[in-house]
Amino acid sequence: MELLLSIFGATAQGLTWTIFALGVFITFRILNYADLTCEGSFALGGSISSVFVVGLNLNPYLSLFVALLSGLAAGAVTGLLHTKLKIPSILSGILTMFGLYSINLRIMGQPNTSLVGSKSLIFMIKDKLPTAAELGIKDIILQTGVILVVGLIFSLIAIAFLYWFFGTEIGSCIRATGNNDTMVRAQGVNTDMTKIAGLSFSNGLIALAGALVTQTQGYADVGMGQGVIVIGLASIVIGEVLFLKAKNFAVKMLAILCGSVIYRIIIALILRLGLDTNDMKLFTAIVVALALSIPTLLKNKPLFTRKEVKPPF
Amino acid sequence: MLKLNQINKTFNQNTVNEKRVINDLSLYLKRGEFVTVIGGNGAGKSTLLNLIAGVYPPDTGSILLDGEAITNLPEYKRAKHLGRVFQDPMMGTAANMEIGENLALAYRRGKTRGLKWGVTNKEKQIYMEKLNNLGLGLETRMSSKVGLLSGGQRQALTLLMATLQEPKLLLLDEHTAALDPNTAERVLELTQQIVSANNLTTLMITHNMKQAIQYGNRLIMMYEGKIIFDVSGEDKSKLEVTDLLKKFEVVSKGSFANDRMILS
Protein backbone atom coordinates (compact mmCIF):
# COMPACT_ATOMS: atom_id res chain seq x y z
CA MET A 1 0.00 0.00 0.00
CA GLU A 2 2.77 2.37 0.93
CA LEU A 3 4.62 1.40 -2.24
CA LEU A 4 1.57 2.18 -4.34
CA LEU A 5 1.22 5.49 -2.57
CA SER A 6 4.79 6.48 -3.32
CA ILE A 7 4.36 5.51 -6.99
CA PHE A 8 1.15 7.53 -7.05
CA GLY A 9 2.98 10.51 -5.60
CA ALA A 10 5.89 10.09 -8.02
CA THR A 11 3.49 10.01 -10.98
CA ALA A 12 1.89 13.25 -9.86
CA GLN A 13 5.29 14.84 -9.39
CA GLY A 14 6.47 13.63 -12.80
CA LEU A 15 3.44 15.19 -14.44
CA THR A 16 4.02 18.58 -12.83
CA TRP A 17 7.62 18.47 -14.08
CA THR A 18 6.67 17.48 -17.66
CA ILE A 19 6.39 21.08 -18.85
CA PHE A 20 9.87 21.70 -17.53
CA ALA A 21 11.24 18.75 -19.52
CA LEU A 22 9.40 20.02 -22.61
CA GLY A 23 11.09 23.39 -22.16
CA VAL A 24 14.51 21.74 -22.00
CA PHE A 25 13.55 19.66 -25.04
CA ILE A 26 12.96 22.83 -27.08
CA THR A 27 16.49 24.13 -26.53
CA PHE A 28 18.42 20.89 -26.19
CA ARG A 29 16.86 18.87 -29.00
CA ILE A 30 15.06 21.31 -31.30
CA LEU A 31 17.37 24.31 -31.15
CA ASN A 32 20.48 22.21 -30.47
CA TYR A 33 21.49 24.66 -27.74
CA ALA A 34 22.54 23.56 -24.24
CA ASP A 35 20.74 26.33 -22.37
CA LEU A 36 21.54 26.76 -18.69
CA THR A 37 19.15 29.70 -18.31
CA CYS A 38 16.58 27.11 -17.31
CA GLU A 39 18.07 26.75 -13.81
CA GLY A 40 17.43 30.43 -13.20
CA SER A 41 14.10 30.73 -15.00
CA PHE A 42 12.69 27.70 -13.16
CA ALA A 43 13.39 29.37 -9.82
CA LEU A 44 12.18 32.68 -11.29
CA GLY A 45 8.77 31.14 -12.00
CA GLY A 46 8.71 29.65 -8.51
CA SER A 47 9.69 32.91 -6.83
CA ILE A 48 7.10 34.96 -8.67
CA SER A 49 4.37 32.43 -8.10
CA SER A 50 5.06 32.14 -4.37
CA VAL A 51 5.18 35.89 -3.83
CA PHE A 52 1.94 36.36 -5.76
CA VAL A 53 0.10 33.93 -3.54
CA VAL A 54 1.73 34.57 -0.18
CA GLY A 55 2.76 38.22 -0.09
CA LEU A 56 0.37 39.81 -2.54
CA ASN A 57 -2.57 37.50 -1.95
CA LEU A 58 -3.32 37.38 -5.68
CA ASN A 59 -4.89 34.67 -7.79
CA PRO A 60 -2.54 31.67 -8.31
CA TYR A 61 -3.66 31.31 -11.95
CA LEU A 62 -2.54 34.86 -12.56
CA SER A 63 0.80 33.98 -10.96
CA LEU A 64 1.28 31.18 -13.50
CA PHE A 65 0.67 33.60 -16.34
CA VAL A 66 3.08 36.21 -14.98
CA ALA A 67 5.70 33.50 -14.39
CA LEU A 68 5.32 32.46 -18.04
CA LEU A 69 5.88 36.04 -19.21
CA SER A 70 8.92 36.48 -16.97
CA GLY A 71 10.43 33.27 -18.36
CA LEU A 72 9.88 34.52 -21.91
CA ALA A 73 11.86 37.63 -20.99
CA ALA A 74 14.66 35.64 -19.32
CA GLY A 75 15.03 33.47 -22.42
CA ALA A 76 15.08 36.55 -24.64
CA VAL A 77 17.95 37.97 -22.56
CA THR A 78 20.02 34.84 -23.14
CA GLY A 79 19.11 34.95 -26.83
CA LEU A 80 20.20 38.57 -27.15
CA LEU A 81 23.48 37.89 -25.34
CA HIS A 82 24.20 35.05 -27.72
CA THR A 83 23.04 36.44 -31.06
CA LYS A 84 23.61 40.18 -30.82
CA LEU A 85 26.61 40.27 -28.47
CA LYS A 86 28.13 37.03 -29.82
CA ILE A 87 28.68 35.49 -26.37
CA PRO A 88 29.14 31.69 -26.64
CA SER A 89 25.89 29.77 -26.14
CA ILE A 90 26.66 28.03 -22.85
CA LEU A 91 28.11 31.18 -21.31
CA SER A 92 25.07 33.26 -22.32
CA GLY A 93 22.84 30.87 -20.42
CA ILE A 94 25.14 30.80 -17.40
CA LEU A 95 25.24 34.60 -17.25
CA THR A 96 21.45 34.91 -17.26
CA MET A 97 21.11 32.10 -14.73
CA PHE A 98 23.68 33.72 -12.48
CA GLY A 99 21.98 37.10 -12.63
CA LEU A 100 18.57 35.57 -12.02
CA TYR A 101 19.72 34.24 -8.66
CA SER A 102 19.93 37.80 -7.31
CA ILE A 103 16.69 38.76 -9.02
CA ASN A 104 14.90 35.80 -7.45
CA LEU A 105 16.19 36.75 -4.01
CA ARG A 106 14.94 40.29 -4.60
CA ILE A 107 11.52 39.03 -5.67
CA MET A 108 11.04 36.84 -2.60
CA GLY A 109 13.00 39.06 -0.22
CA GLN A 110 14.18 35.87 1.46
CA PRO A 111 15.80 32.59 0.35
CA ASN A 112 12.56 30.63 0.47
CA THR A 113 8.82 31.06 0.79
CA SER A 114 6.31 28.60 2.18
CA LEU A 115 2.82 28.48 0.72
CA VAL A 116 1.38 26.69 3.73
CA GLY A 117 -1.84 28.32 4.83
CA SER A 118 -2.11 30.51 1.76
CA LYS A 119 -4.52 30.24 -1.12
CA SER A 120 -2.36 28.13 -3.43
CA LEU A 121 -3.56 26.58 -6.67
CA ILE A 122 -4.10 23.19 -5.07
CA PHE A 123 -5.84 24.74 -2.05
CA MET A 124 -8.28 26.57 -4.30
CA ILE A 125 -9.12 23.47 -6.30
CA LYS A 126 -9.56 21.33 -3.20
CA ASP A 127 -11.81 24.04 -1.79
CA LYS A 128 -14.28 23.38 -4.61
CA LEU A 129 -14.20 19.59 -4.14
CA PRO A 130 -15.83 17.58 -1.35
CA THR A 131 -13.41 16.96 1.52
CA ALA A 132 -11.39 13.77 1.82
CA ALA A 133 -13.49 12.68 4.77
CA GLU A 134 -16.67 12.99 2.72
CA LEU A 135 -15.12 10.93 -0.05
CA GLY A 136 -13.90 8.38 2.46
CA ILE A 137 -10.22 8.61 1.44
CA LYS A 138 -7.11 9.93 3.13
CA ASP A 139 -6.36 13.61 2.60
CA ILE A 140 -2.93 12.82 1.15
CA ILE A 141 -4.56 10.75 -1.58
CA LEU A 142 -6.99 13.51 -2.48
CA GLN A 143 -4.14 16.03 -2.47
CA THR A 144 -1.96 13.86 -4.70
CA GLY A 145 -4.92 13.12 -6.97
CA VAL A 146 -5.59 16.81 -7.48
CA ILE A 147 -1.90 17.44 -8.26
CA LEU A 148 -1.88 14.55 -10.71
CA VAL A 149 -4.90 15.85 -12.62
CA VAL A 150 -3.59 19.42 -12.65
CA GLY A 151 -0.17 18.23 -13.89
CA LEU A 152 -1.76 16.08 -16.59
CA ILE A 153 -4.03 18.87 -17.84
CA PHE A 154 -1.20 21.40 -18.02
CA SER A 155 1.13 18.90 -19.72
CA LEU A 156 -1.44 17.97 -22.37
CA ILE A 157 -2.25 21.61 -23.09
CA ALA A 158 1.48 22.35 -23.45
CA ILE A 159 1.99 19.38 -25.77
CA ALA A 160 -0.99 20.37 -27.93
CA PHE A 161 0.26 23.95 -28.12
CA LEU A 162 3.83 22.95 -29.02
CA TYR A 163 2.58 20.49 -31.63
CA TRP A 164 0.64 23.27 -33.28
CA PHE A 165 3.37 25.89 -32.92
CA PHE A 166 6.22 23.82 -34.31
CA GLY A 167 4.06 22.88 -37.28
CA THR A 168 3.56 26.50 -38.30
CA GLU A 169 5.78 28.46 -40.67
CA ILE A 170 7.63 30.20 -37.84
CA GLY A 171 7.89 26.97 -35.85
CA SER A 172 9.35 25.17 -38.88
CA CYS A 173 12.00 27.87 -39.17
CA ILE A 174 12.96 27.42 -35.51
CA ARG A 175 13.25 23.66 -36.00
CA ALA A 176 15.37 24.15 -39.12
CA THR A 177 17.62 26.64 -37.29
CA GLY A 178 18.59 23.91 -34.82
CA ASN A 179 19.45 21.70 -37.78
CA ASN A 180 21.35 24.03 -40.05
CA ASP A 181 21.25 27.78 -39.58
CA THR A 182 23.21 28.52 -42.76
CA MET A 183 20.44 26.95 -44.78
CA VAL A 184 17.76 28.86 -42.90
CA ARG A 185 19.49 32.17 -43.62
CA ALA A 186 19.84 31.18 -47.27
CA GLN A 187 16.06 30.76 -47.30
CA GLY A 188 15.64 34.35 -46.12
CA VAL A 189 15.00 33.85 -42.42
CA ASN A 190 16.66 35.92 -39.69
CA THR A 191 18.22 33.18 -37.57
CA ASP A 192 18.95 35.60 -34.72
CA MET A 193 15.20 35.98 -34.36
CA THR A 194 14.47 32.26 -34.52
CA LYS A 195 17.09 31.55 -31.86
CA ILE A 196 15.75 34.27 -29.56
CA ALA A 197 12.19 33.03 -30.11
CA GLY A 198 13.18 29.43 -29.36
CA LEU A 199 15.05 30.34 -26.18
CA SER A 200 12.19 32.57 -25.12
CA PHE A 201 9.56 29.89 -25.60
CA SER A 202 11.67 27.32 -23.79
CA ASN A 203 12.24 29.51 -20.75
CA GLY A 204 8.65 30.70 -20.70
CA LEU A 205 7.54 27.08 -20.34
CA ILE A 206 10.25 26.41 -17.77
CA ALA A 207 9.21 29.37 -15.60
CA LEU A 208 5.61 28.20 -15.90
CA ALA A 209 6.77 24.78 -14.72
CA GLY A 210 8.62 26.40 -11.81
CA ALA A 211 5.41 28.16 -10.80
CA LEU A 212 3.38 24.99 -11.14
CA VAL A 213 5.87 22.97 -9.10
CA THR A 214 5.87 25.67 -6.42
CA GLN A 215 2.07 25.67 -6.26
CA THR A 216 1.93 21.89 -5.94
CA GLN A 217 4.83 21.28 -3.57
CA GLY A 218 3.87 24.24 -1.38
CA TYR A 219 7.13 26.17 -1.26
CA ALA A 220 9.64 28.03 -3.40
CA ASP A 221 13.36 28.13 -2.80
CA VAL A 222 15.92 30.34 -4.48
CA GLY A 223 18.04 27.23 -5.05
CA MET A 224 15.21 25.13 -6.49
CA GLY A 225 16.66 25.44 -9.99
CA GLN A 226 20.06 24.06 -9.11
CA GLY A 227 20.89 21.12 -11.35
CA VAL A 228 17.37 20.81 -12.74
CA ILE A 229 18.64 20.74 -16.33
CA VAL A 230 19.92 17.24 -15.61
CA ILE A 231 16.45 16.14 -14.47
CA GLY A 232 15.03 17.55 -17.70
CA LEU A 233 17.63 15.70 -19.76
CA ALA A 234 16.97 12.50 -17.81
CA SER A 235 13.26 12.75 -18.66
CA ILE A 236 14.06 13.37 -22.33
CA VAL A 237 16.51 10.48 -22.71
CA ILE A 238 14.32 8.02 -20.78
CA GLY A 239 11.45 8.99 -23.09
CA GLU A 240 13.63 8.58 -26.16
CA VAL A 241 14.86 5.16 -25.10
CA LEU A 242 11.28 4.02 -24.46
CA PHE A 243 9.96 5.35 -27.76
CA LEU A 244 12.94 4.70 -29.99
CA LYS A 245 10.87 4.52 -33.15
CA ALA A 246 8.76 7.60 -32.48
CA LYS A 247 8.65 9.80 -35.58
CA ASN A 248 5.58 11.89 -34.91
CA PHE A 249 6.34 15.08 -33.01
CA ALA A 250 3.37 14.67 -30.65
CA VAL A 251 4.45 11.12 -29.80
CA LYS A 252 7.96 12.38 -29.06
CA MET A 253 6.53 14.86 -26.58
CA LEU A 254 4.28 12.23 -25.00
CA ALA A 255 7.44 10.14 -24.64
CA ILE A 256 8.95 12.97 -22.60
CA LEU A 257 5.85 13.01 -20.42
CA CYS A 258 6.34 9.30 -19.79
CA GLY A 259 10.06 9.86 -19.26
CA SER A 260 9.38 12.51 -16.64
CA VAL A 261 6.97 10.24 -14.76
CA ILE A 262 9.24 7.20 -14.98
CA TYR A 263 12.22 9.19 -13.75
CA ARG A 264 10.26 10.14 -10.63
CA ILE A 265 9.07 6.57 -10.09
CA ILE A 266 12.64 5.25 -10.37
CA ILE A 267 13.82 7.82 -7.84
CA ALA A 268 10.94 6.98 -5.48
CA LEU A 269 11.71 3.27 -5.69
CA ILE A 270 15.41 3.77 -5.11
CA LEU A 271 14.69 5.95 -2.11
CA ARG A 272 12.47 3.20 -0.71
CA LEU A 273 15.39 0.82 -1.05
CA GLY A 274 17.10 2.99 1.52
CA LEU A 275 19.43 5.08 -0.61
CA ASP A 276 20.41 8.48 0.73
CA THR A 277 18.52 11.43 -0.81
CA ASN A 278 21.81 13.28 -1.08
CA ASP A 279 23.15 10.66 -3.51
CA MET A 280 20.29 11.18 -5.95
CA LYS A 281 22.05 13.88 -7.96
CA LEU A 282 25.06 11.65 -8.54
CA PHE A 283 22.76 8.82 -9.55
CA THR A 284 20.84 11.06 -11.98
CA ALA A 285 24.05 12.43 -13.47
CA ILE A 286 25.34 8.91 -14.13
CA VAL A 287 22.05 7.82 -15.71
CA VAL A 288 22.02 10.84 -18.05
CA ALA A 289 25.70 10.46 -18.97
CA LEU A 290 25.11 6.80 -19.83
CA ALA A 291 21.96 7.48 -21.80
CA LEU A 292 23.55 10.30 -23.79
CA SER A 293 26.57 8.17 -24.64
CA ILE A 294 24.50 5.27 -25.98
CA PRO A 295 24.67 6.46 -29.63
CA THR A 296 28.47 6.72 -29.44
CA LEU A 297 28.88 3.41 -27.65
CA LEU A 298 26.69 1.59 -30.17
CA LYS A 299 28.35 3.10 -33.24
CA ASN A 300 31.18 0.57 -33.31
CA LYS A 301 28.92 -2.44 -33.08
CA PRO A 302 28.10 -4.09 -36.41
CA LEU A 303 24.80 -5.24 -34.87
CA PHE A 304 23.40 -1.77 -35.22
CA THR A 305 24.58 -0.77 -38.69
CA ARG A 306 21.68 0.08 -40.92
CA LYS A 307 20.88 -2.02 -43.94
CA GLU A 308 22.23 0.09 -46.76
CA VAL A 309 19.74 0.88 -49.49
CA LYS A 310 21.64 1.89 -52.56
CA PRO A 311 20.38 5.25 -53.76
CA PRO A 312 19.69 5.70 -57.47
CA PHE A 313 22.91 7.70 -57.84
CA MET B 1 21.63 42.42 -63.45
CA LEU B 2 24.54 42.09 -61.02
CA LYS B 3 27.12 44.83 -60.70
CA LEU B 4 30.24 44.57 -58.54
CA ASN B 5 32.23 47.81 -58.36
CA GLN B 6 35.84 47.78 -57.19
CA ILE B 7 35.39 45.27 -54.43
CA ASN B 8 38.17 44.71 -51.90
CA LYS B 9 38.23 42.17 -49.12
CA THR B 10 41.08 41.44 -46.74
CA PHE B 11 40.88 38.81 -44.02
CA ASN B 12 42.71 39.15 -40.67
CA GLN B 13 43.57 42.76 -41.39
CA ASN B 14 46.60 44.12 -39.50
CA THR B 15 47.74 40.72 -38.29
CA VAL B 16 50.51 38.41 -39.46
CA ASN B 17 47.84 36.32 -41.17
CA GLU B 18 46.61 39.25 -43.26
CA LYS B 19 45.37 38.02 -46.62
CA ARG B 20 43.99 40.16 -49.39
CA VAL B 21 41.47 37.81 -50.95
CA ILE B 22 39.60 40.10 -53.33
CA ASN B 23 41.66 42.79 -55.02
CA ASP B 24 39.83 45.69 -56.66
CA LEU B 25 37.46 43.39 -58.48
CA SER B 26 34.70 44.63 -60.76
CA LEU B 27 32.22 42.38 -62.52
CA TYR B 28 29.04 42.95 -64.47
CA LEU B 29 26.60 40.17 -65.21
CA LYS B 30 23.86 40.44 -67.83
CA ARG B 31 20.43 38.89 -67.35
CA GLY B 32 20.36 35.26 -68.39
CA GLU B 33 24.13 34.81 -68.36
CA PHE B 34 25.43 31.48 -67.08
CA VAL B 35 28.94 32.25 -65.86
CA THR B 36 31.44 29.64 -64.78
CA VAL B 37 34.19 30.80 -62.43
CA ILE B 38 37.50 28.99 -62.38
CA GLY B 39 40.72 29.47 -60.44
CA GLY B 40 43.19 27.77 -58.14
CA ASN B 41 42.99 27.46 -54.38
CA GLY B 42 42.94 30.83 -52.67
CA ALA B 43 42.05 32.69 -55.86
CA GLY B 44 39.03 34.21 -54.10
CA LYS B 45 36.23 32.34 -55.90
CA SER B 46 34.28 31.34 -52.80
CA THR B 47 34.91 34.71 -51.16
CA LEU B 48 33.41 36.37 -54.23
CA LEU B 49 30.27 34.27 -53.92
CA ASN B 50 30.04 34.84 -50.17
CA LEU B 51 30.33 38.60 -50.70
CA ILE B 52 27.45 38.49 -53.15
CA ALA B 53 25.43 36.29 -50.79
CA GLY B 54 26.15 38.60 -47.85
CA VAL B 55 27.98 36.17 -45.58
CA TYR B 56 30.30 39.11 -44.91
CA PRO B 57 30.46 42.67 -46.27
CA PRO B 58 33.23 43.93 -48.57
CA ASP B 59 35.85 46.33 -47.12
CA THR B 60 35.30 48.76 -49.99
CA GLY B 61 33.24 48.79 -53.16
CA SER B 62 29.57 48.29 -53.88
CA ILE B 63 27.29 45.49 -55.00
CA LEU B 64 24.13 46.18 -57.00
CA LEU B 65 21.55 43.56 -57.83
CA ASP B 66 18.99 44.58 -60.41
CA GLY B 67 19.72 48.25 -59.62
CA GLU B 68 19.28 47.79 -55.87
CA ALA B 69 22.30 48.40 -53.63
CA ILE B 70 22.74 45.28 -51.51
CA THR B 71 26.31 45.96 -50.32
CA ASN B 72 25.44 46.01 -46.63
CA LEU B 73 22.12 44.18 -46.64
CA PRO B 74 22.14 41.27 -44.15
CA GLU B 75 22.41 37.77 -45.59
CA TYR B 76 18.85 36.76 -44.77
CA LYS B 77 17.37 39.86 -46.42
CA ARG B 78 19.12 39.50 -49.75
CA ALA B 79 18.34 35.78 -49.73
CA LYS B 80 14.99 36.87 -51.18
CA HIS B 81 16.72 37.39 -54.54
CA LEU B 82 19.34 34.64 -54.38
CA GLY B 83 19.31 30.89 -54.81
CA ARG B 84 22.31 29.17 -53.29
CA VAL B 85 23.82 25.69 -53.47
CA PHE B 86 26.84 24.95 -51.31
CA GLN B 87 29.90 22.77 -51.79
CA ASP B 88 29.01 20.61 -48.79
CA PRO B 89 25.82 18.62 -49.50
CA MET B 90 24.96 18.89 -45.78
CA MET B 91 24.83 22.68 -45.89
CA GLY B 92 21.82 23.25 -48.09
CA THR B 93 19.19 21.21 -46.29
CA ALA B 94 17.92 20.49 -42.77
CA ALA B 95 18.80 16.84 -42.14
CA ASN B 96 16.26 16.09 -39.42
CA MET B 97 13.36 17.50 -41.38
CA GLU B 98 11.29 15.86 -44.09
CA ILE B 99 11.85 16.48 -47.79
CA GLY B 100 8.46 18.22 -47.95
CA GLU B 101 9.29 20.42 -44.96
CA ASN B 102 12.59 21.46 -46.50
CA LEU B 103 10.86 22.37 -49.75
CA ALA B 104 8.21 24.28 -47.80
CA LEU B 105 10.93 26.40 -46.16
CA ALA B 106 12.36 27.18 -49.60
CA TYR B 107 8.90 27.83 -51.08
CA ARG B 108 8.51 30.72 -48.63
CA ARG B 109 11.82 32.37 -49.44
CA GLY B 110 11.28 36.13 -49.57
CA LYS B 111 7.76 35.90 -48.14
CA THR B 112 6.64 36.81 -44.64
CA ARG B 113 6.17 33.77 -42.46
CA GLY B 114 3.47 33.64 -39.85
CA LEU B 115 1.46 31.18 -37.84
CA LYS B 116 -0.12 29.45 -40.82
CA TRP B 117 0.57 25.73 -41.13
CA GLY B 118 4.12 25.06 -42.36
CA VAL B 119 3.25 22.73 -45.27
CA THR B 120 -0.12 22.76 -46.99
CA ASN B 121 -1.57 19.96 -49.10
CA LYS B 122 -1.83 22.26 -52.10
CA GLU B 123 1.92 22.89 -52.07
CA LYS B 124 2.64 19.20 -51.76
CA GLN B 125 1.18 18.74 -55.26
CA ILE B 126 3.62 21.32 -56.61
CA TYR B 127 6.57 19.66 -54.83
CA MET B 128 5.52 16.26 -56.10
CA GLU B 129 5.63 17.54 -59.67
CA LYS B 130 8.98 19.28 -59.25
CA LEU B 131 10.56 16.25 -57.57
CA ASN B 132 9.22 14.11 -60.38
CA ASN B 133 11.10 16.32 -62.85
CA LEU B 134 14.36 15.51 -61.07
CA GLY B 135 13.81 11.87 -61.96
CA LEU B 136 15.31 10.53 -58.75
CA GLY B 137 12.21 8.93 -57.32
CA LEU B 138 12.11 11.43 -54.48
CA GLU B 139 8.45 12.27 -55.16
CA THR B 140 7.40 9.10 -53.35
CA ARG B 141 9.57 9.91 -50.33
CA MET B 142 8.10 13.27 -49.42
CA SER B 143 7.96 12.46 -45.70
CA SER B 144 11.44 10.92 -45.49
CA LYS B 145 14.03 12.76 -43.46
CA VAL B 146 16.56 14.49 -45.71
CA GLY B 147 19.37 13.01 -43.61
CA LEU B 148 18.59 9.62 -45.19
CA LEU B 149 19.39 10.84 -48.71
CA SER B 150 22.73 10.43 -50.48
CA GLY B 151 25.00 13.40 -51.13
CA GLY B 152 23.90 13.62 -54.76
CA GLN B 153 20.23 13.45 -53.88
CA ARG B 154 20.72 16.17 -51.31
CA GLN B 155 22.49 18.43 -53.82
CA ALA B 156 19.71 17.86 -56.35
CA LEU B 157 17.16 18.73 -53.67
CA THR B 158 19.12 21.84 -52.67
CA LEU B 159 19.21 22.88 -56.31
CA LEU B 160 15.44 22.47 -56.50
CA MET B 161 15.04 24.45 -53.27
CA ALA B 162 17.27 27.24 -54.58
CA THR B 163 15.08 27.64 -57.66
CA LEU B 164 11.63 26.87 -56.22
CA GLN B 165 11.08 30.60 -55.88
CA GLU B 166 12.74 31.87 -59.03
CA PRO B 167 15.89 33.72 -57.88
CA LYS B 168 17.30 36.78 -59.64
CA LEU B 169 20.68 35.15 -59.34
CA LEU B 170 21.67 31.53 -58.75
CA LEU B 171 24.94 31.01 -56.86
CA LEU B 172 26.58 27.59 -57.15
CA ASP B 173 29.69 27.14 -55.01
CA GLU B 174 31.48 24.07 -56.36
CA HIS B 175 28.26 22.22 -55.77
CA THR B 176 29.50 19.00 -57.35
CA ALA B 177 33.01 18.96 -55.82
CA ALA B 178 32.05 16.61 -52.98
CA LEU B 179 30.32 14.09 -55.26
CA ASP B 180 31.66 11.11 -57.16
CA PRO B 181 32.19 11.71 -60.93
CA ASN B 182 28.98 10.03 -62.11
CA THR B 183 26.83 11.76 -59.54
CA ALA B 184 28.55 15.06 -60.24
CA GLU B 185 27.74 14.65 -63.94
CA ARG B 186 24.11 13.95 -63.14
CA VAL B 187 23.77 16.97 -60.84
CA LEU B 188 25.37 19.17 -63.50
CA GLU B 189 22.88 17.93 -66.08
CA LEU B 190 20.08 18.81 -63.70
CA THR B 191 21.65 22.21 -63.14
CA GLN B 192 21.76 22.85 -66.88
CA GLN B 193 18.17 21.68 -67.23
CA ILE B 194 16.87 23.95 -64.45
CA VAL B 195 18.93 26.97 -65.52
CA SER B 196 17.82 26.67 -69.16
CA ALA B 197 14.18 26.07 -68.31
CA ASN B 198 13.98 29.25 -66.23
CA ASN B 199 16.66 31.23 -68.10
CA LEU B 200 18.36 31.93 -64.76
CA THR B 201 21.31 34.26 -64.32
CA THR B 202 23.88 31.93 -62.79
CA LEU B 203 27.31 32.12 -61.24
CA MET B 204 28.91 28.69 -60.90
CA ILE B 205 32.28 28.08 -59.28
CA THR B 206 34.13 24.98 -60.33
CA HIS B 207 37.55 23.43 -59.91
CA ASN B 208 37.10 21.46 -63.07
CA MET B 209 38.26 23.13 -66.31
CA LYS B 210 36.32 20.77 -68.53
CA GLN B 211 33.10 21.60 -66.70
CA ALA B 212 33.88 25.29 -66.85
CA ILE B 213 34.18 25.07 -70.62
CA GLN B 214 31.30 22.67 -71.18
CA TYR B 215 28.70 24.58 -69.17
CA GLY B 216 27.50 28.17 -69.36
CA ASN B 217 27.93 30.92 -71.91
CA ARG B 218 30.67 32.92 -70.18
CA LEU B 219 33.81 31.94 -68.31
CA ILE B 220 35.90 33.98 -65.92
CA MET B 221 39.22 32.95 -64.45
CA MET B 222 40.39 34.30 -61.13
CA TYR B 223 43.88 34.64 -59.72
CA GLU B 224 44.87 36.33 -56.47
CA GLY B 225 41.57 38.09 -56.06
CA LYS B 226 41.38 39.44 -59.60
CA ILE B 227 39.65 38.44 -62.79
CA ILE B 228 42.47 37.64 -65.19
CA PHE B 229 40.47 36.18 -68.06
CA ASP B 230 36.90 36.81 -69.16
CA VAL B 231 35.52 35.12 -72.23
CA SER B 232 31.99 34.63 -73.55
CA GLY B 233 29.94 33.66 -76.57
CA GLU B 234 31.70 32.09 -79.52
CA ASP B 235 35.19 32.57 -78.08
CA LYS B 236 34.19 30.55 -75.05
CA SER B 237 32.71 27.69 -77.06
CA LYS B 238 36.03 27.37 -78.93
CA LEU B 239 37.99 27.28 -75.69
CA GLU B 240 39.97 24.19 -74.74
CA VAL B 241 41.54 23.02 -71.52
CA THR B 242 45.04 23.63 -72.87
CA ASP B 243 44.17 27.29 -73.53
CA LEU B 244 43.14 27.68 -69.91
CA LEU B 245 46.28 25.97 -68.68
CA LYS B 246 48.43 28.30 -70.78
CA LYS B 247 46.60 31.27 -69.39
CA PHE B 248 47.33 30.04 -65.90
CA GLU B 249 50.96 29.50 -66.69
CA VAL B 250 51.38 33.08 -67.80
CA VAL B 251 49.89 34.68 -64.70
CA SER B 252 51.07 32.35 -62.00
CA LYS B 253 54.67 31.87 -63.18
CA GLY B 254 56.53 29.70 -60.67
CA SER B 255 53.64 28.61 -58.52
CA PHE B 256 51.89 27.10 -61.51
CA ALA B 257 52.95 23.52 -60.92
CA ASN B 258 50.90 23.46 -57.74
CA ASP B 259 47.78 24.82 -59.31
CA ARG B 260 48.11 22.51 -62.24
CA MET B 261 48.00 19.52 -59.97
CA ILE B 262 44.92 20.80 -58.27
CA LEU B 263 43.14 21.65 -61.48
CA SER B 264 43.84 18.59 -63.55
Coordinates of C-alpha atoms in Angstrom, one line a residue, chain A residues 29 163-173 175-177 179-180 182-191 247 252 306 311-313, chain B residues 75-76 79 84 86 90-97 101-102 105-106 108-109 113-118 136 148 150 152-153 161 183 187:
Chain A
R29 CA 16.9 18.9 -29.0
Y163 CA 2.6 20.5 -31.6
W164 CA 0.6 23.3 -33.3
F165 CA 3.4 25.9 -32.9
F166 CA 6.2 23.8 -34.3
G167 CA 4.1 22.9 -37.3
T168 CA 3.6 26.5 -38.3
E169 CA 5.8 28.5 -40.7
I170 CA 7.6 30.2 -37.8
G171 CA 7.9 27.0 -35.8
S172 CA 9.3 25.2 -38.9
C173 CA 12.0 27.9 -39.2
R175 CA 13.3 23.7 -36.0
A176 CA 15.4 24.2 -39.1
T177 CA 17.6 26.6 -37.3
N179 CA 19.5 21.7 -37.8
N180 CA 21.4 24.0 -40.0
T182 CA 23.2 28.5 -42.8
M183 CA 20.4 26.9 -44.8
V184 CA 17.8 28.9 -42.9
R185 CA 19.5 32.2 -43.6
A186 CA 19.8 31.2 -47.3
Q187 CA 16.1 30.8 -47.3
G188 CA 15.6 34.3 -46.1
V189 CA 15.0 33.9 -42.4
N190 CA 16.7 35.9 -39.7
T191 CA 18.2 33.2 -37.6
K247 CA 8.6 9.8 -35.6
K252 CA 8.0 12.4 -29.1
R306 CA 21.7 0.1 -40.9
P311 CA 20.4 5.2 -53.8
P312 CA 19.7 5.7 -57.5
F313 CA 22.9 7.7 -57.8
Chain B
E75 CA 22.4 37.8 -45.6
Y76 CA 18.8 36.8 -44.8
A79 CA 18.3 35.8 -49.7
R84 CA 22.3 29.2 -53.3
F86 CA 26.8 24.9 -51.3
M90 CA 25.0 18.9 -45.8
M91 CA 24.8 22.7 -45.9
G92 CA 21.8 23.3 -48.1
T93 CA 19.2 21.2 -46.3
A94 CA 17.9 20.5 -42.8
A95 CA 18.8 16.8 -42.1
N96 CA 16.3 16.1 -39.4
M97 CA 13.4 17.5 -41.4
E101 CA 9.3 20.4 -45.0
N102 CA 12.6 21.5 -46.5
L105 CA 10.9 26.4 -46.2
A106 CA 12.4 27.2 -49.6
R108 CA 8.5 30.7 -48.6
R109 CA 11.8 32.4 -49.4
R113 CA 6.2 33.8 -42.5
G114 CA 3.5 33.6 -39.9
L115 CA 1.5 31.2 -37.8
K116 CA -0.1 29.5 -40.8
W117 CA 0.6 25.7 -41.1
G118 CA 4.1 25.1 -42.4
L136 CA 15.3 10.5 -58.7
L148 CA 18.6 9.6 -45.2
S150 CA 22.7 10.4 -50.5
G152 CA 23.9 13.6 -54.8
Q153 CA 20.2 13.4 -53.9
M161 CA 15.0 24.5 -53.3
T183 CA 26.8 11.8 -59.5
V187 CA 23.8 17.0 -60.8

